[in-house]
Amino acid sequence: MIRILSILVGLFFTVALAWSFGNGAYQAITEPAAPTAEHEFHKHPKELELASNGAFGKFDKAQLQRGFQVYKEVCSACHSLRLVAFRDLKQLGYNDDEVKAIAAGFQVPGLDPATGEANTRPGLATDYFPKPFANDIAARAANNNAVPPDLSLMTKARHDGAAYVYSLLTGYQNQPAELLKKFPDSKTGPGLHYNPYFANLNLAMAPPLTAEGQVTFGDGTKSTVSQMAKDVSAFLVWTAEPKLEKRHQTGWPVLLFLLFATVLGNLAYRNVWRNEKH
């Protein structure tokens, strides 16, 4: 009796699931969803070639240093790098004295040793990059009620990674007349900025890179908006995956070893069982 009830219950749920799927498919075909501005005007990220791309990719340290400079002088005003310590910058080619100088240029939370009260102090190489705002309330108050995301893992958290960041930074523009004509209610609101590479087309973040020469690169590279966006995108690839080069260097020998072991195992199998009949 219990077995029969179990079969009936299972059959009921199977039929219910099949009916739901069929009904949903029928409605999707006969009553397609209304077109939206986001669906029609959202763009896929632009192509972005970086030295770190591909299975043999390596970081361009000069580019990473330029990208860090863009982050420091532009992005750090709103965005944190909570998973990156100042000492990690040695991987970009900075020496100990340079790392200490960079760290000292930031104010990090601390405690007064005499009173135990909270205060701020110059950063040390062992400190992590500080948050630009005390809390989310302060962040929202300064950014049109939006909390700027932490950038440590941004290129891992977004589809197309560095290309998405680059496209977003270089994609600010006026709303197309076609969009406003087709979707009059989609006009960008106060404090928002149209960007077709953002999911809902409107960003609370104002264009951070606005003019050529906004950042003066130490190596003499011309700092166009496109170049600054490309360099900071490369830098954020490093913050998200600082061991990328080591992973590439380790991965290929491991794959070659596995291939060799597979061939060796197959030959051993054939040698052991060659006289056996199947």
Coordinates of C-alpha atoms in Angstrom, one line a residue:
M1 CA 0.0 0.0 0.0
I2 CA 2.8 2.4 0.9
R3 CA 4.6 1.6 -2.3
I4 CA 1.4 2.4 -4.4
L5 CA 1.0 5.7 -2.5
S6 CA 4.6 6.6 -3.2
I7 CA 4.2 5.9 -6.9
L8 CA 1.0 7.9 -7.0
V9 CA 2.6 10.9 -5.2
G10 CA 5.6 10.8 -7.6
L11 CA 3.3 10.5 -10.6
F12 CA 1.3 13.5 -9.4
F13 CA 4.4 15.7 -9.0
T14 CA 5.7 14.6 -12.4
V15 CA 2.4 15.5 -14.1
A16 CA 2.3 18.8 -12.2
L17 CA 5.8 19.7 -13.3
A18 CA 5.2 18.7 -16.9
W19 CA 2.0 20.7 -17.0
S20 CA 3.7 23.8 -15.5
F21 CA 6.5 23.6 -18.0
G22 CA 4.1 23.1 -20.9
N23 CA 1.9 26.0 -19.8
G24 CA 4.8 28.3 -19.3
A25 CA 6.2 27.4 -22.7
Y26 CA 2.8 28.0 -24.3
Q27 CA 2.5 31.4 -22.7
A28 CA 6.0 32.4 -23.7
I29 CA 5.2 31.6 -27.3
T30 CA 1.7 33.1 -27.5
E31 CA 2.3 36.0 -25.1
P32 CA 5.9 37.1 -25.5
A33 CA 7.2 39.6 -23.0
A34 CA 7.0 43.3 -23.9
P35 CA 10.3 44.7 -25.2
T36 CA 12.3 46.8 -22.7
A37 CA 14.8 49.6 -23.0
E38 CA 17.4 47.5 -21.2
H39 CA 16.9 44.5 -23.5
E40 CA 17.2 46.6 -26.7
F41 CA 19.8 49.2 -25.9
H42 CA 22.1 47.3 -23.5
K43 CA 25.5 46.6 -25.2
H44 CA 28.0 43.8 -24.7
P45 CA 31.5 44.9 -23.6
K46 CA 34.0 46.0 -26.1
E47 CA 37.0 43.9 -27.0
L48 CA 40.0 44.5 -24.7
E49 CA 43.4 43.1 -25.4
L50 CA 45.6 42.8 -22.3
A51 CA 49.0 41.2 -21.7
S52 CA 47.4 39.0 -19.1
N53 CA 44.8 37.5 -21.5
G54 CA 44.9 33.9 -22.6
A55 CA 46.5 30.8 -21.3
F56 CA 50.0 32.2 -21.6
G57 CA 49.1 35.6 -20.3
K58 CA 51.6 37.6 -18.2
F59 CA 51.2 40.9 -16.4
D60 CA 52.7 44.1 -17.8
K61 CA 54.1 45.7 -14.7
A62 CA 54.4 49.1 -16.2
Q63 CA 50.7 49.0 -17.1
L64 CA 49.8 47.7 -13.7
Q65 CA 51.7 50.7 -12.1
R66 CA 49.8 53.1 -14.4
G67 CA 46.5 51.4 -13.5
F68 CA 47.3 51.7 -9.8
Q69 CA 48.0 55.4 -10.3
V70 CA 44.6 55.8 -11.9
Y71 CA 43.0 54.0 -9.0
K72 CA 44.9 56.0 -6.4
E73 CA 44.2 59.4 -8.0
V74 CA 40.7 58.8 -9.2
C75 CA 38.9 55.7 -8.1
S76 CA 40.1 55.5 -4.4
A77 CA 37.9 58.6 -3.6
C78 CA 34.8 56.3 -3.7
H79 CA 35.9 52.7 -4.1
S80 CA 37.8 50.5 -1.7
L81 CA 40.3 47.6 -2.2
R82 CA 39.7 45.8 1.0
L83 CA 41.4 42.6 0.0
V84 CA 44.7 44.2 -1.1
A85 CA 47.4 45.2 1.3
F86 CA 50.0 47.9 0.6
R87 CA 52.8 45.3 0.7
D88 CA 51.2 43.4 -2.2
L89 CA 52.2 46.3 -4.4
K90 CA 55.7 44.9 -4.4
Q91 CA 54.4 42.5 -7.0
L92 CA 53.9 45.5 -9.3
G93 CA 57.6 46.3 -9.2
Y94 CA 57.7 48.8 -6.4
N95 CA 60.5 48.5 -3.9
D96 CA 60.1 48.6 -0.1
D97 CA 60.7 52.3 0.3
E98 CA 58.2 53.1 -2.5
V99 CA 55.6 50.8 -0.8
K100 CA 56.1 52.5 2.5
A101 CA 55.7 55.9 0.9
I102 CA 52.5 54.9 -0.9
A103 CA 51.1 53.4 2.4
A104 CA 51.9 56.6 4.3
G105 CA 49.9 58.6 1.8
F106 CA 46.7 56.9 3.0
Q107 CA 45.0 57.5 6.4
V108 CA 43.9 54.2 8.0
P109 CA 41.8 53.5 11.1
G110 CA 43.8 53.3 14.3
L111 CA 43.7 53.6 18.1
D112 CA 45.3 56.2 20.4
P113 CA 47.7 54.1 22.5
A114 CA 47.3 56.5 25.4
T115 CA 43.5 56.8 25.5
G116 CA 42.3 53.8 23.4
E117 CA 40.1 56.2 21.4
A118 CA 39.6 55.6 17.7
N119 CA 41.6 57.8 15.3
T120 CA 43.4 57.7 12.0
R121 CA 47.1 57.3 11.3
P122 CA 49.3 57.1 8.2
G123 CA 49.2 53.6 6.7
L124 CA 51.9 51.0 7.0
A125 CA 53.0 48.4 4.5
T126 CA 51.2 45.7 6.4
D127 CA 47.8 47.6 6.3
Y128 CA 45.1 47.0 3.8
F129 CA 43.7 49.8 1.6
P130 CA 41.2 51.7 3.8
K131 CA 37.6 52.3 3.0
P132 CA 36.9 55.8 1.6
F133 CA 33.7 56.1 3.7
A134 CA 33.1 55.3 7.4
N135 CA 30.0 53.2 6.6
D136 CA 27.3 52.6 4.0
I137 CA 25.2 55.6 5.2
A138 CA 28.0 58.0 4.6
A139 CA 28.7 56.3 1.2
R140 CA 25.1 56.7 0.1
A141 CA 25.0 60.3 1.3
A142 CA 27.9 61.1 -1.0
N143 CA 26.9 59.1 -4.0
N144 CA 23.2 59.8 -4.8
N145 CA 22.0 57.0 -2.5
A146 CA 24.3 54.4 -4.1
V147 CA 27.1 52.4 -2.3
P148 CA 30.2 52.3 -4.5
P149 CA 31.3 48.6 -4.7
D150 CA 34.6 47.3 -3.5
L151 CA 36.9 46.8 -6.5
S152 CA 39.1 44.0 -5.2
L153 CA 37.3 41.2 -7.1
M154 CA 35.4 43.3 -9.7
T155 CA 36.9 41.7 -12.8
K156 CA 35.9 38.3 -11.3
A157 CA 32.5 39.4 -10.2
R158 CA 31.4 40.7 -13.6
H159 CA 30.9 38.8 -16.9
D160 CA 33.7 39.7 -19.3
G161 CA 35.7 41.1 -16.4
A162 CA 38.3 43.7 -17.5
A163 CA 36.4 44.3 -20.8
Y164 CA 33.3 45.2 -18.8
V165 CA 35.2 47.7 -16.6
Y166 CA 36.9 49.2 -19.6
S167 CA 33.6 49.5 -21.5
L168 CA 31.8 51.0 -18.5
L169 CA 34.5 53.7 -18.0
T170 CA 34.5 54.7 -21.6
G171 CA 30.8 54.2 -22.4
Y172 CA 29.2 57.3 -20.9
Q173 CA 27.1 59.2 -23.5
N174 CA 23.9 61.0 -24.0
Q175 CA 20.7 59.0 -24.3
P176 CA 19.9 58.1 -27.9
A177 CA 17.0 59.9 -29.4
E178 CA 15.7 56.5 -30.6
L179 CA 15.5 55.2 -27.0
L180 CA 13.6 58.3 -25.8
K181 CA 11.2 58.0 -28.7
K182 CA 10.5 54.3 -28.3
F183 CA 10.6 54.3 -24.4
P184 CA 9.6 57.8 -23.2
D185 CA 9.5 56.7 -19.6
S186 CA 13.2 55.6 -19.7
K187 CA 14.6 59.1 -19.5
T188 CA 17.6 59.2 -17.3
G189 CA 16.6 60.7 -13.9
P190 CA 18.3 63.4 -11.8
G191 CA 21.8 62.3 -10.5
L192 CA 22.0 59.4 -13.0
H193 CA 24.1 59.0 -16.0
Y194 CA 23.4 57.0 -19.2
N195 CA 25.7 54.1 -20.0
P196 CA 24.7 51.4 -22.4
Y197 CA 27.2 48.9 -20.9
F198 CA 25.5 49.0 -17.5
A199 CA 22.7 46.5 -16.9
N200 CA 19.9 49.0 -16.4
L201 CA 21.5 51.7 -18.6
N202 CA 21.7 54.3 -15.8
L203 CA 24.5 54.8 -13.3
A204 CA 24.7 56.8 -10.1
M205 CA 28.4 57.1 -10.7
A206 CA 29.4 60.2 -12.7
P207 CA 32.0 59.6 -15.4
P208 CA 35.3 59.3 -13.4
L209 CA 37.6 59.7 -16.4
T210 CA 36.7 62.9 -18.1
A211 CA 39.7 64.3 -19.9
E212 CA 43.0 63.6 -21.4
G213 CA 45.8 64.3 -19.0
Q214 CA 43.6 63.8 -15.9
V215 CA 46.4 61.5 -14.6
T216 CA 50.1 62.2 -15.4
F217 CA 51.9 58.9 -15.9
G218 CA 55.4 58.7 -14.6
D219 CA 56.6 56.6 -17.6
G220 CA 55.5 59.3 -20.1
T221 CA 52.6 57.3 -21.6
K222 CA 49.9 59.6 -23.0
S223 CA 47.0 59.5 -20.6
T224 CA 43.9 59.5 -22.9
V225 CA 40.6 58.4 -21.4
S226 CA 40.9 55.1 -23.2
Q227 CA 44.4 54.5 -22.0
M228 CA 43.6 55.3 -18.4
A229 CA 40.5 53.0 -18.5
K230 CA 42.6 50.2 -20.1
D231 CA 45.3 50.5 -17.5
V232 CA 43.0 50.5 -14.5
S233 CA 41.2 47.6 -15.9
A234 CA 44.5 45.7 -16.1
F235 CA 45.2 46.7 -12.5
L236 CA 41.9 45.3 -11.4
V237 CA 42.6 42.0 -13.1
W238 CA 45.7 41.8 -10.9
T239 CA 43.8 42.7 -7.7
A240 CA 41.3 39.9 -8.5
E241 CA 43.9 37.3 -9.4
P242 CA 47.4 38.3 -8.3
K243 CA 48.7 34.7 -8.8
L244 CA 47.5 34.5 -12.4
E245 CA 51.1 34.2 -13.8
K246 CA 52.0 31.5 -11.3
R247 CA 48.8 29.6 -12.1
H248 CA 49.7 29.7 -15.8
Q249 CA 53.3 28.6 -15.1
T250 CA 52.0 25.7 -13.0
G251 CA 49.1 24.7 -15.1
W252 CA 50.9 23.7 -18.3
P253 CA 53.5 21.4 -16.7
V254 CA 50.6 19.7 -14.8
L255 CA 48.6 19.2 -18.0
L256 CA 51.7 17.8 -19.8
F257 CA 52.3 15.4 -16.8
L258 CA 48.7 14.2 -16.9
L259 CA 48.9 13.7 -20.7
F260 CA 52.1 11.7 -20.2
A261 CA 50.6 9.7 -17.3
T262 CA 47.5 8.9 -19.5
V263 CA 49.6 7.6 -22.3
L264 CA 51.8 5.6 -19.9
G265 CA 48.8 4.1 -18.2
N266 CA 47.3 3.1 -21.5
L267 CA 50.5 1.4 -22.7
A268 CA 50.7 -0.4 -19.3
Y269 CA 47.1 -1.6 -19.7
R270 CA 47.8 -2.9 -23.1
N271 CA 51.0 -4.7 -22.0
V272 CA 49.3 -6.4 -19.0
W273 CA 46.2 -7.5 -20.8
R274 CA 47.5 -8.1 -24.3
N275 CA 47.2 -11.9 -24.0
E276 CA 43.8 -11.9 -22.4
K277 CA 40.8 -12.7 -24.5
H278 CA 37.7 -10.5 -24.1

